[in-house]
Amino acid sequence: MKSWKNAWDQLAIVSLSVLLILIIYIFPESIFRKAVGLPFILFFPGYSLISFLFPEKRSLDVIERIALSFGLSVAITPLIGLALNYTPFGIRLTPILFSLASFNIVFSLLAVYRRFKARDPFIPRIEVKKAIGWEEMSKLDRILTVILVISIIASIVALIYIIVTPKQGEKFTEFYILGPKGKAADYPTKLRIGQNATIIIGIVNHEYRTVNYTVEIWLVNASYGNNRTVIHHMYFFDMFNVTLNHTPVNIEGNWTPQWEMPYTFSIDKPGRYKMWFLLFKDYAPPLPSKPEKMKDYAGTEAEKRILDAIEGKIQSLNLNVVARGI
């Protein structure tokens, strides 16, 4: 019989796919986004395709259909993402959402068409049969039943906890230097003594808390060889602080800066230097003496700052600069 009631499962997939789109754009922080999103990615694509390919009841039993639905969904979703990677749309939320929704809806409607044409179609039904009474069960059956019920309840509680509790992403700070035009190019690397040069220093806080940053700037003349760094001169150049609130990582739209500052400097001593920019969170370790501009800290404990930066223990950036006489 060609009744839409016999296609309730496919109509549910179509309805939930449309509903998920509305939820994401109207209530993006809703718990239903995750509740509907999981089957939307991990079950609906495979189930709609299996229903289209095998409309007859005799083709597959229920367990096989469910298992294949999960397995095919795991394959279909990455393939759609791979295909989008070679289009102008790219792998972003909106293209993936509408591509998967279109796949689910199209194959669900095609599955309904084939089900109506089938002689003995597969129609999912929930059948309730009288269970064996508790008193009639053996002791072993009672124990197994209790264990099964506890396992099901624990699984449901765990799933609800995962859905309700938002997973905290990786904690990190973006630290970057741009040229005077706001691009990663045209850095001032060759200067005359006393000549002003400008760069842009930027910081973005993704630490999930408010952070007080300290930026130290050093002019370092060093030699490298035999897996050893020898610091000849280490001039303290500048230092400043900035406090930033947490900014969520934006993977859906264009990247936007949180804090940027044009920094103008000049060098009064000729030589070849690496200008080091050291970033400290919350506080910077104390210096051996009060910071003075162009004071040479080579041979002091302050050298550890640069050595740690070279080894990646301190978040840092550096710029090669040559200062020549007039």
PDB file of N, CA and C in Angstrom, residues 116-164:
ATOM      1  N   PHE A 116       7.750   2.386  -2.566  1.00  0.00           N
ATOM      2  CA  PHE A 116       6.386   2.298  -3.089  1.00  0.00           C
ATOM      3  C   PHE A 116       6.295   1.367  -4.296  1.00  0.00           C
ATOM      4  N   LYS A 117       7.402   1.214  -5.019  1.00  0.00           N
ATOM      5  CA  LYS A 117       7.418   0.357  -6.203  1.00  0.00           C
ATOM      6  C   LYS A 117       7.737  -1.098  -5.862  1.00  0.00           C
ATOM      7  N   ALA A 118       8.268  -1.342  -4.678  1.00  0.00           N
ATOM      8  CA  ALA A 118       8.692  -2.691  -4.310  1.00  0.00           C
ATOM      9  C   ALA A 118       7.488  -3.582  -4.012  1.00  0.00           C
ATOM     10  N   ARG A 119       7.670  -4.899  -4.304  1.00  0.00           N
ATOM     11  CA  ARG A 119       6.592  -5.860  -4.039  1.00  0.00           C
ATOM     12  C   ARG A 119       6.444  -6.115  -2.539  1.00  0.00           C
ATOM     13  N   ASP A 120       7.559  -6.359  -1.895  1.00  0.00           N
ATOM     14  CA  ASP A 120       7.540  -6.606  -0.449  1.00  0.00           C
ATOM     15  C   ASP A 120       8.550  -5.669   0.204  1.00  0.00           C
ATOM     16  N   PRO A 121       8.185  -4.406   0.376  1.00  0.00           N
ATOM     17  CA  PRO A 121       9.155  -3.412   0.849  1.00  0.00           C
ATOM     18  C   PRO A 121       9.510  -3.583   2.325  1.00  0.00           C
ATOM     19  N   PHE A 122      10.700  -3.105   2.639  1.00  0.00           N
ATOM     20  CA  PHE A 122      11.107  -3.062   4.041  1.00  0.00           C
ATOM     21  C   PHE A 122      10.484  -1.825   4.676  1.00  0.00           C
ATOM     22  N   ILE A 123       9.680  -2.048   5.710  1.00  0.00           N
ATOM     23  CA  ILE A 123       9.047  -0.948   6.438  1.00  0.00           C
ATOM     24  C   ILE A 123       9.394  -1.112   7.909  1.00  0.00           C
ATOM     25  N   PRO A 124      10.192  -0.220   8.464  1.00  0.00           N
ATOM     26  CA  PRO A 124      10.573  -0.364   9.878  1.00  0.00           C
ATOM     27  C   PRO A 124       9.370  -0.189  10.793  1.00  0.00           C
ATOM     28  N   ARG A 125       9.175  -1.181  11.628  1.00  0.00           N
ATOM     29  CA  ARG A 125       8.078  -1.126  12.593  1.00  0.00           C
ATOM     30  C   ARG A 125       8.604  -1.517  13.960  1.00  0.00           C
ATOM     31  N   ILE A 126       8.022  -0.926  14.969  1.00  0.00           N
ATOM     32  CA  ILE A 126       8.366  -1.275  16.342  1.00  0.00           C
ATOM     33  C   ILE A 126       7.302  -2.224  16.856  1.00  0.00           C
ATOM     34  N   GLU A 127       7.686  -3.476  17.051  1.00  0.00           N
ATOM     35  CA  GLU A 127       6.748  -4.493  17.508  1.00  0.00           C
ATOM     36  C   GLU A 127       6.988  -4.783  18.981  1.00  0.00           C
ATOM     37  N   VAL A 128       5.923  -4.790  19.736  1.00  0.00           N
ATOM     38  CA  VAL A 128       6.003  -5.065  21.169  1.00  0.00           C
ATOM     39  C   VAL A 128       5.404  -6.432  21.441  1.00  0.00           C
ATOM     40  N   LYS A 129       6.206  -7.319  21.987  1.00  0.00           N
ATOM     41  CA  LYS A 129       5.746  -8.667  22.313  1.00  0.00           C
ATOM     42  C   LYS A 129       5.763  -8.849  23.825  1.00  0.00           C
ATOM     43  N   LYS A 130       4.911  -9.717  24.278  1.00  0.00           N
ATOM     44  CA  LYS A 130       4.839  -9.986  25.718  1.00  0.00           C
ATOM     45  C   LYS A 130       6.136 -10.639  26.175  1.00  0.00           C
ATOM     46  N   ALA A 131       6.749 -10.023  27.113  1.00  0.00           N
ATOM     47  CA  ALA A 131       8.014 -10.543  27.617  1.00  0.00           C
ATOM     48  C   ALA A 131       7.779 -11.615  28.674  1.00  0.00           C
ATOM     49  N   ILE A 132       8.798 -12.405  28.907  1.00  0.00           N
ATOM     50  CA  ILE A 132       8.716 -13.429  29.942  1.00  0.00           C
ATOM     51  C   ILE A 132       8.663 -12.740  31.296  1.00  0.00           C
ATOM     52  N   GLY A 133       7.780 -13.180  32.160  1.00  0.00           N
ATOM     53  CA  GLY A 133       7.639 -12.576  33.469  1.00  0.00           C
ATOM     54  C   GLY A 133       8.893 -12.726  34.312  1.00  0.00           C
ATOM     55  N   TRP A 134       9.074 -11.764  35.222  1.00  0.00           N
ATOM     56  CA  TRP A 134      10.271 -11.780  36.081  1.00  0.00           C
ATOM     57  C   TRP A 134      10.338 -13.066  36.897  1.00  0.00           C
ATOM     58  N   GLU A 135       9.184 -13.499  37.383  1.00  0.00           N
ATOM     59  CA  GLU A 135       9.152 -14.704  38.213  1.00  0.00           C
ATOM     60  C   GLU A 135       9.503 -15.946  37.413  1.00  0.00           C
ATOM     61  N   GLU A 136       9.237 -15.913  36.111  1.00  0.00           N
ATOM     62  CA  GLU A 136       9.500 -17.079  35.277  1.00  0.00           C
ATOM     63  C   GLU A 136      10.961 -17.165  34.843  1.00  0.00           C
ATOM     64  N   MET A 137      11.722 -16.102  35.027  1.00  0.00           N
ATOM     65  CA  MET A 137      13.128 -16.092  34.612  1.00  0.00           C
ATOM     66  C   MET A 137      13.984 -16.907  35.576  1.00  0.00           C
ATOM     67  N   SER A 138      15.058 -17.453  35.013  1.00  0.00           N
ATOM     68  CA  SER A 138      16.037 -18.130  35.856  1.00  0.00           C
ATOM     69  C   SER A 138      16.889 -17.077  36.560  1.00  0.00           C
ATOM     70  N   LYS A 139      17.654 -17.513  37.548  1.00  0.00           N
ATOM     71  CA  LYS A 139      18.503 -16.584  38.295  1.00  0.00           C
ATOM     72  C   LYS A 139      19.526 -15.916  37.377  1.00  0.00           C
ATOM     73  N   LEU A 140      20.087 -16.704  36.453  1.00  0.00           N
ATOM     74  CA  LEU A 140      21.073 -16.158  35.519  1.00  0.00           C
ATOM     75  C   LEU A 140      20.437 -15.110  34.607  1.00  0.00           C
ATOM     76  N   ASP A 141      19.208 -15.390  34.119  1.00  0.00           N
ATOM     77  CA  ASP A 141      18.521 -14.435  33.247  1.00  0.00           C
ATOM     78  C   ASP A 141      18.227 -13.130  33.981  1.00  0.00           C
ATOM     79  N   ARG A 142      17.874 -13.239  35.264  1.00  0.00           N
ATOM     80  CA  ARG A 142      17.602 -12.022  36.034  1.00  0.00           C
ATOM     81  C   ARG A 142      18.864 -11.168  36.167  1.00  0.00           C
ATOM     82  N   ILE A 143      19.984 -11.830  36.470  1.00  0.00           N
ATOM     83  CA  ILE A 143      21.255 -11.101  36.613  1.00  0.00           C
ATOM     84  C   ILE A 143      21.631 -10.420  35.303  1.00  0.00           C
ATOM     85  N   LEU A 144      21.507 -11.167  34.193  1.00  0.00           N
ATOM     86  CA  LEU A 144      21.857 -10.603  32.888  1.00  0.00           C
ATOM     87  C   LEU A 144      20.932  -9.447  32.520  1.00  0.00           C
ATOM     88  N   THR A 145      19.647  -9.567  32.882  1.00  0.00           N
ATOM     89  CA  THR A 145      18.689  -8.496  32.591  1.00  0.00           C
ATOM     90  C   THR A 145      19.038  -7.227  33.364  1.00  0.00           C
ATOM     91  N   VAL A 146      19.370  -7.390  34.642  1.00  0.00           N
ATOM     92  CA  VAL A 146      19.744  -6.237  35.460  1.00  0.00           C
ATOM     93  C   VAL A 146      20.999  -5.564  34.900  1.00  0.00           C
ATOM     94  N   ILE A 147      21.997  -6.380  34.516  1.00  0.00           N
ATOM     95  CA  ILE A 147      23.235  -5.829  33.948  1.00  0.00           C
ATOM     96  C   ILE A 147      22.942  -5.076  32.658  1.00  0.00           C
ATOM     97  N   LEU A 148      22.065  -5.648  31.818  1.00  0.00           N
ATOM     98  CA  LEU A 148      21.716  -5.005  30.554  1.00  0.00           C
ATOM     99  C   LEU A 148      21.024  -3.666  30.788  1.00  0.00           C
ATOM    100  N   VAL A 149      20.078  -3.637  31.725  1.00  0.00           N
ATOM    101  CA  VAL A 149      19.354  -2.398  32.018  1.00  0.00           C
ATOM    102  C   VAL A 149      20.315  -1.332  32.551  1.00  0.00           C
ATOM    103  N   ILE A 150      21.214  -1.738  33.456  1.00  0.00           N
ATOM    104  CA  ILE A 150      22.188  -0.787  34.003  1.00  0.00           C
ATOM    105  C   ILE A 150      23.093  -0.255  32.900  1.00  0.00           C
ATOM    106  N   SER A 151      23.503  -1.134  31.980  1.00  0.00           N
ATOM    107  CA  SER A 151      24.380  -0.712  30.878  1.00  0.00           C
ATOM    108  C   SER A 151      23.682   0.291  29.977  1.00  0.00           C
ATOM    109  N   ILE A 152      22.407   0.028  29.682  1.00  0.00           N
ATOM    110  CA  ILE A 152      21.647   0.943  28.825  1.00  0.00           C
ATOM    111  C   ILE A 152      21.495   2.305  29.496  1.00  0.00           C
ATOM    112  N   ILE A 153      21.142   2.293  30.788  1.00  0.00           N
ATOM    113  CA  ILE A 153      20.976   3.556  31.513  1.00  0.00           C
ATOM    114  C   ILE A 153      22.298   4.320  31.568  1.00  0.00           C
ATOM    115  N   ALA A 154      23.397   3.598  31.835  1.00  0.00           N
ATOM    116  CA  ALA A 154      24.708   4.248  31.900  1.00  0.00           C
ATOM    117  C   ALA A 154      25.088   4.848  30.554  1.00  0.00           C
ATOM    118  N   SER A 155      24.770   4.141  29.470  1.00  0.00           N
ATOM    119  CA  SER A 155      25.087   4.646  28.132  1.00  0.00           C
ATOM    120  C   SER A 155      24.294   5.911  27.831  1.00  0.00           C
ATOM    121  N   ILE A 156      23.018   5.906  28.215  1.00  0.00           N
ATOM    122  CA  ILE A 156      22.173   7.080  27.976  1.00  0.00           C
ATOM    123  C   ILE A 156      22.678   8.274  28.786  1.00  0.00           C
ATOM    124  N   VAL A 157      23.026   8.032  30.053  1.00  0.00           N
ATOM    125  CA  VAL A 157      23.538   9.110  30.907  1.00  0.00           C
ATOM    126  C   VAL A 157      24.844   9.664  30.344  1.00  0.00           C
ATOM    127  N   ALA A 158      25.725   8.757  29.886  1.00  0.00           N
ATOM    128  CA  ALA A 158      27.005   9.201  29.318  1.00  0.00           C
ATOM    129  C   ALA A 158      26.791  10.026  28.060  1.00  0.00           C
ATOM    130  N   LEU A 159      25.853   9.592  27.205  1.00  0.00           N
ATOM    131  CA  LEU A 159      25.567  10.331  25.976  1.00  0.00           C
ATOM    132  C   LEU A 159      25.014  11.715  26.288  1.00  0.00           C
ATOM    133  N   ILE A 160      24.095  11.785  27.249  1.00  0.00           N
ATOM    134  CA  ILE A 160      23.522  13.080  27.636  1.00  0.00           C
ATOM    135  C   ILE A 160      24.612  13.997  28.187  1.00  0.00           C
ATOM    136  N   TYR A 161      25.517  13.444  28.988  1.00  0.00           N
ATOM    137  CA  TYR A 161      26.610  14.247  29.558  1.00  0.00           C
ATOM    138  C   TYR A 161      27.508  14.801  28.463  1.00  0.00           C
ATOM    139  N   ILE A 162      27.833  13.947  27.472  1.00  0.00           N
ATOM    140  CA  ILE A 162      28.698  14.390  26.374  1.00  0.00           C
ATOM    141  C   ILE A 162      28.028  15.496  25.573  1.00  0.00           C
ATOM    142  N   ILE A 163      26.719  15.364  25.353  1.00  0.00           N
ATOM    143  CA  ILE A 163      25.991  16.355  24.563  1.00  0.00           C
ATOM    144  C   ILE A 163      25.846  17.669  25.325  1.00  0.00           C
ATOM    145  N   VAL A 164      25.518  17.556  26.622  1.00  0.00           N
ATOM    146  CA  VAL A 164      25.251  18.759  27.419  1.00  0.00           C
ATOM    147  C   VAL A 164      26.538  19.498  27.769  1.00  0.00           C
TER     148      VAL A 164
END
